[in-house]
XYZ file of C-alpha atoms in Angstrom:
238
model
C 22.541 2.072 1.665
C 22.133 4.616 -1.740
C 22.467 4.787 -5.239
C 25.410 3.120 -5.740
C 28.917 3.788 -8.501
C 26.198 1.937 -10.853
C 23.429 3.988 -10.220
C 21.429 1.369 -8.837
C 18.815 2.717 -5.874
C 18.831 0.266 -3.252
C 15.051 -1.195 -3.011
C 13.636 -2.264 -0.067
C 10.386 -3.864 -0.347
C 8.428 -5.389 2.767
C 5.277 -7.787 2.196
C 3.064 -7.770 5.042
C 1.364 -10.906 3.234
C -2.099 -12.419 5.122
C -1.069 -10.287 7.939
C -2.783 -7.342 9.195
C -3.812 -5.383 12.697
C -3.688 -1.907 13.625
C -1.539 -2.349 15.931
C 1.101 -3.097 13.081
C 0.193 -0.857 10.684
C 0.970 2.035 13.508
C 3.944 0.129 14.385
C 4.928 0.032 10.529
C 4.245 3.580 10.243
C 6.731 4.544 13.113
C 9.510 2.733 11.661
C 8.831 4.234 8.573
C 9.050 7.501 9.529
C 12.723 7.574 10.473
C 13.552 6.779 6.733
C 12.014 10.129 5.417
C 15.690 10.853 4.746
C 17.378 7.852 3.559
C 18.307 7.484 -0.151
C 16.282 4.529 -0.693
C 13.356 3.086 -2.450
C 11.068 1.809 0.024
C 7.887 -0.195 -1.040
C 5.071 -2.199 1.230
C 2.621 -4.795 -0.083
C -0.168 -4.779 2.699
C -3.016 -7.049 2.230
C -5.385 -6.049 -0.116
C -8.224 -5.530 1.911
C -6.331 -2.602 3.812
C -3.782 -0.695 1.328
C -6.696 2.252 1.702
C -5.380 1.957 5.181
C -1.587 2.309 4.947
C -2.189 4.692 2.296
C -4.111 7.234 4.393
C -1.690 6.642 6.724
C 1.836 6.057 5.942
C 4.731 8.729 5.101
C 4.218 10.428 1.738
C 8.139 8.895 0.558
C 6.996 5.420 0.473
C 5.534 3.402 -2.123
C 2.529 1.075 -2.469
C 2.410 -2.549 -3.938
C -0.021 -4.878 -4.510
C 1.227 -8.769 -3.813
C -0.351 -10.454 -6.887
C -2.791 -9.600 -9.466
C -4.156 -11.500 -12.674
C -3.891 -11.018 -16.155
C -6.865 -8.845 -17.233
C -8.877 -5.768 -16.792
C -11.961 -7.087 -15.110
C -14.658 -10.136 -15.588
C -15.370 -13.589 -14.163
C -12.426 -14.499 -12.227
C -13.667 -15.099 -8.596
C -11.260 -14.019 -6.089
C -8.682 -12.319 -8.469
C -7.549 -8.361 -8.067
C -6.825 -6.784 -11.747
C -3.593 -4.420 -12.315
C -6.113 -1.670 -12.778
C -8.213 -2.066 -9.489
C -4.419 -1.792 -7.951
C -4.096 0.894 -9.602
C -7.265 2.547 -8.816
C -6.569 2.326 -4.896
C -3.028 4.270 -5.248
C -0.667 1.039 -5.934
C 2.581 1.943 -8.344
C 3.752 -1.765 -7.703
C 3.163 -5.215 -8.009
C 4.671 -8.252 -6.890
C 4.674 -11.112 -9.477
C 5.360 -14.711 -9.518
C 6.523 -14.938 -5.225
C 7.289 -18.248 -3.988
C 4.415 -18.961 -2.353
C 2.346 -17.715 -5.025
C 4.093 -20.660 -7.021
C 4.154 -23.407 -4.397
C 0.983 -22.978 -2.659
C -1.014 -22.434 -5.726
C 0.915 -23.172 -8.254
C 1.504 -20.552 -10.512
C 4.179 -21.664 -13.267
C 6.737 -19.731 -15.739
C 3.543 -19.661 -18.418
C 1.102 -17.769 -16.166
C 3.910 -15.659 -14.706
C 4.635 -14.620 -18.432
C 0.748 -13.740 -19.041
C 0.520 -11.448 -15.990
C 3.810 -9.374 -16.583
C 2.772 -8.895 -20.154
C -0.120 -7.334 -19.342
C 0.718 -5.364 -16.532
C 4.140 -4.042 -18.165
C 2.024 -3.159 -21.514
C -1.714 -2.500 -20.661
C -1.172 -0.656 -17.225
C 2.022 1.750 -15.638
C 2.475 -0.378 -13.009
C 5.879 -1.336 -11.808
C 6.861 -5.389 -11.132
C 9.014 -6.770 -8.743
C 9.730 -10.648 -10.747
C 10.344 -12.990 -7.728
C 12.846 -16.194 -9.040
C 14.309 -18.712 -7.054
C 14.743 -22.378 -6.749
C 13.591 -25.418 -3.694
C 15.906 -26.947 -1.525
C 15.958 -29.638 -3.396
C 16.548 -28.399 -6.676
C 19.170 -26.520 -4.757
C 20.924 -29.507 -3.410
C 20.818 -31.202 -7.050
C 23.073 -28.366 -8.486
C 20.241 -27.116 -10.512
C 20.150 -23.318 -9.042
C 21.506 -21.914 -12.325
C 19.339 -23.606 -14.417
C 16.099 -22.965 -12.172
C 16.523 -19.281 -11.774
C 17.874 -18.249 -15.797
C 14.366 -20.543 -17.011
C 12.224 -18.432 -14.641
C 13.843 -15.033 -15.636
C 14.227 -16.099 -19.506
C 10.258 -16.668 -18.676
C 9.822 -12.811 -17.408
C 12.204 -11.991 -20.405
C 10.096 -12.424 -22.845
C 7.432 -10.376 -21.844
C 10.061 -7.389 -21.524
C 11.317 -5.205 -24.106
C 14.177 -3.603 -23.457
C 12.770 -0.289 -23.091
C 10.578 -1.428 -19.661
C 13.487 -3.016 -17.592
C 13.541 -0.019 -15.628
C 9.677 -0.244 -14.384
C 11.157 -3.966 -12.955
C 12.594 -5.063 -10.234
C 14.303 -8.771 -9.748
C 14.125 -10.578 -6.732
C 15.914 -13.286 -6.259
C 14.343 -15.553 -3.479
C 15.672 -19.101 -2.382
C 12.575 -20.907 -1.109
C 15.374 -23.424 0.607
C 16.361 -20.355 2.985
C 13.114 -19.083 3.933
C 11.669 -20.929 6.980
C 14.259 -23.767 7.118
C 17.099 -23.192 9.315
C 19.264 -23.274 6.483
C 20.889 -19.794 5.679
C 22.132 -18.553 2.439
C 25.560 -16.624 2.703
C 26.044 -13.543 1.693
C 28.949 -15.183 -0.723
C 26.086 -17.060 -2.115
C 23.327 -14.799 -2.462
C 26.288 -12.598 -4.502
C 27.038 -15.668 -6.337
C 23.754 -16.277 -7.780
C 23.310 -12.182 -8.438
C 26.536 -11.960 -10.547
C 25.465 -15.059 -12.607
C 21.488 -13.163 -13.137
C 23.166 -10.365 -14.261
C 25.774 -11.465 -16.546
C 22.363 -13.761 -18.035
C 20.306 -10.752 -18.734
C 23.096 -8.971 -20.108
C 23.564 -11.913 -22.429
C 19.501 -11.191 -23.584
C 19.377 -7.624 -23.614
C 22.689 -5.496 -23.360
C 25.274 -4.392 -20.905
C 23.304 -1.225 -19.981
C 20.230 -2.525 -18.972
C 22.191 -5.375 -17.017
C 24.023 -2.842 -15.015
C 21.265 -0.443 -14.505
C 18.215 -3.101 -13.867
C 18.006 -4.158 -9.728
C 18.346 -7.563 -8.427
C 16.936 -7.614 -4.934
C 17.278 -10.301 -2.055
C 14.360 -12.161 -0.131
C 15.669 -15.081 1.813
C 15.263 -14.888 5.641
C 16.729 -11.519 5.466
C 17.326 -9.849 9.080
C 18.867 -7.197 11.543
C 22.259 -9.509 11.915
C 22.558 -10.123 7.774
C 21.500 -7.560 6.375
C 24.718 -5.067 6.155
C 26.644 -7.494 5.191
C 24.078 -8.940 1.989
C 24.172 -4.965 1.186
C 27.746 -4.545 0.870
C 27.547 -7.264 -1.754
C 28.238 -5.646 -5.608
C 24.992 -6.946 -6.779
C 22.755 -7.167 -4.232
C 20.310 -3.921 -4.827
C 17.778 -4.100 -1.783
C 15.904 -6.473 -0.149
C 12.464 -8.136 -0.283
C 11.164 -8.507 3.432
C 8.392 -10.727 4.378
């Protein structure tokens, strides 16, 4: 897994999400370790409460993300995290717009649009743009349409000349926690079509250069294989 004929870095991003003990983040740390020398982008989204934590502690090659944040600088917004606090505690990512961030509380393609804007043009931080479409509107043939409205969404908050500070990550909410698996044939499928879309907004270098990542119950026994795929850059674990 490296740069490949593209020059796409494979990404690997793991979200801890509400989990947390020290037990893990020692764990975490050991496995982390034994990448010091592989040619990949690695980047963890601990809870909040404890990036301090992993940063004190983890191997000086990996990055820091946080795994939401709102759209402004600071005031009276009860229980939000600005880009800038992120910032402030040693976070060069953020992940925007994940599926349970849209389920669970409902975040939509209008909010999503607010919080990218602002991060990509009133902070440095980097984005990984989560996408991807229910079981349901899976099983009605509406994938296509699902995932081009949410990245059109992210598009417009993107000028051409910040598609390299995202990320992409394409994750099927009907393959995470279900039983039901997404190929690697299919995964690729979906990829291929993203790309060719954004090339059809922007231009044929930023579609070959910008990273589409995978996050659907990926694992030990998958994971070569979804890497071999031409368009899948990295993965989103968690």
């Amino acid at each position: 897994m490296k740069t490949n004929s593209n020059g796409r870095r494979f990404f690997v991003g793991g979200n801890w999400k509400m989990n947390y003990s020290k037990l893990l983040l020692e764990r975490i740390n050991d496995t982390l370790r034994k990448t010091k020398d592989i040619d990949v982008d690695i980047v963890c989204a601990p809870p909040i409460l404890f990036i301090r934590d992993f940063i004190l502690s983890k191997p000086s090659h990996v990055q820091v993300a946080g795994q939401n944040c709102y759209h402004a600088k600071e005031g009276a917004f009860t229980g939000e995290i600005s880009p800038e606090m992120l910032k402030e505690i040693g976070c060069t990512w953020v992940i925007l717009g994940h599926s349970e961030r849209r389920t669970l509380f409902h975040e939509n393609d209008e909010l999503l649009k607010k919080k990218i804007d602002y991060v990509l043009n009133k902070t440095d931080i980097n984005v990984i743009a989560c996408i991807g479409e229910t079981l349901q509107e899976r099983e009605s043939g509406k994938t296509n349409e699902i995932v081009e409205r949410q990245v059109r969404a992210y598009q417009e908050k993107i000028s051409n000349d910040q598609y390299n500070r995202v990320v992409i990550a394409y994750e099927p909410v009907w393959a995470i926690g279900t039983g039901k698996v997404a190929t690697p044939q299919q995964v690729q499928e979906v990829h291929e079509r993203l790309r060719k879309f954004i090339e059809k907004n922007t231009n044929s270098d930023i579609a070959k250069k910008i990273r589409i990542i995978y996050g659907g119950s990926v694992n030990g026994s998958n994971c070569k294989e979804l890497a071999q795929q031409p368009d899948i850059d990295g993965f989103l674990v968690g």
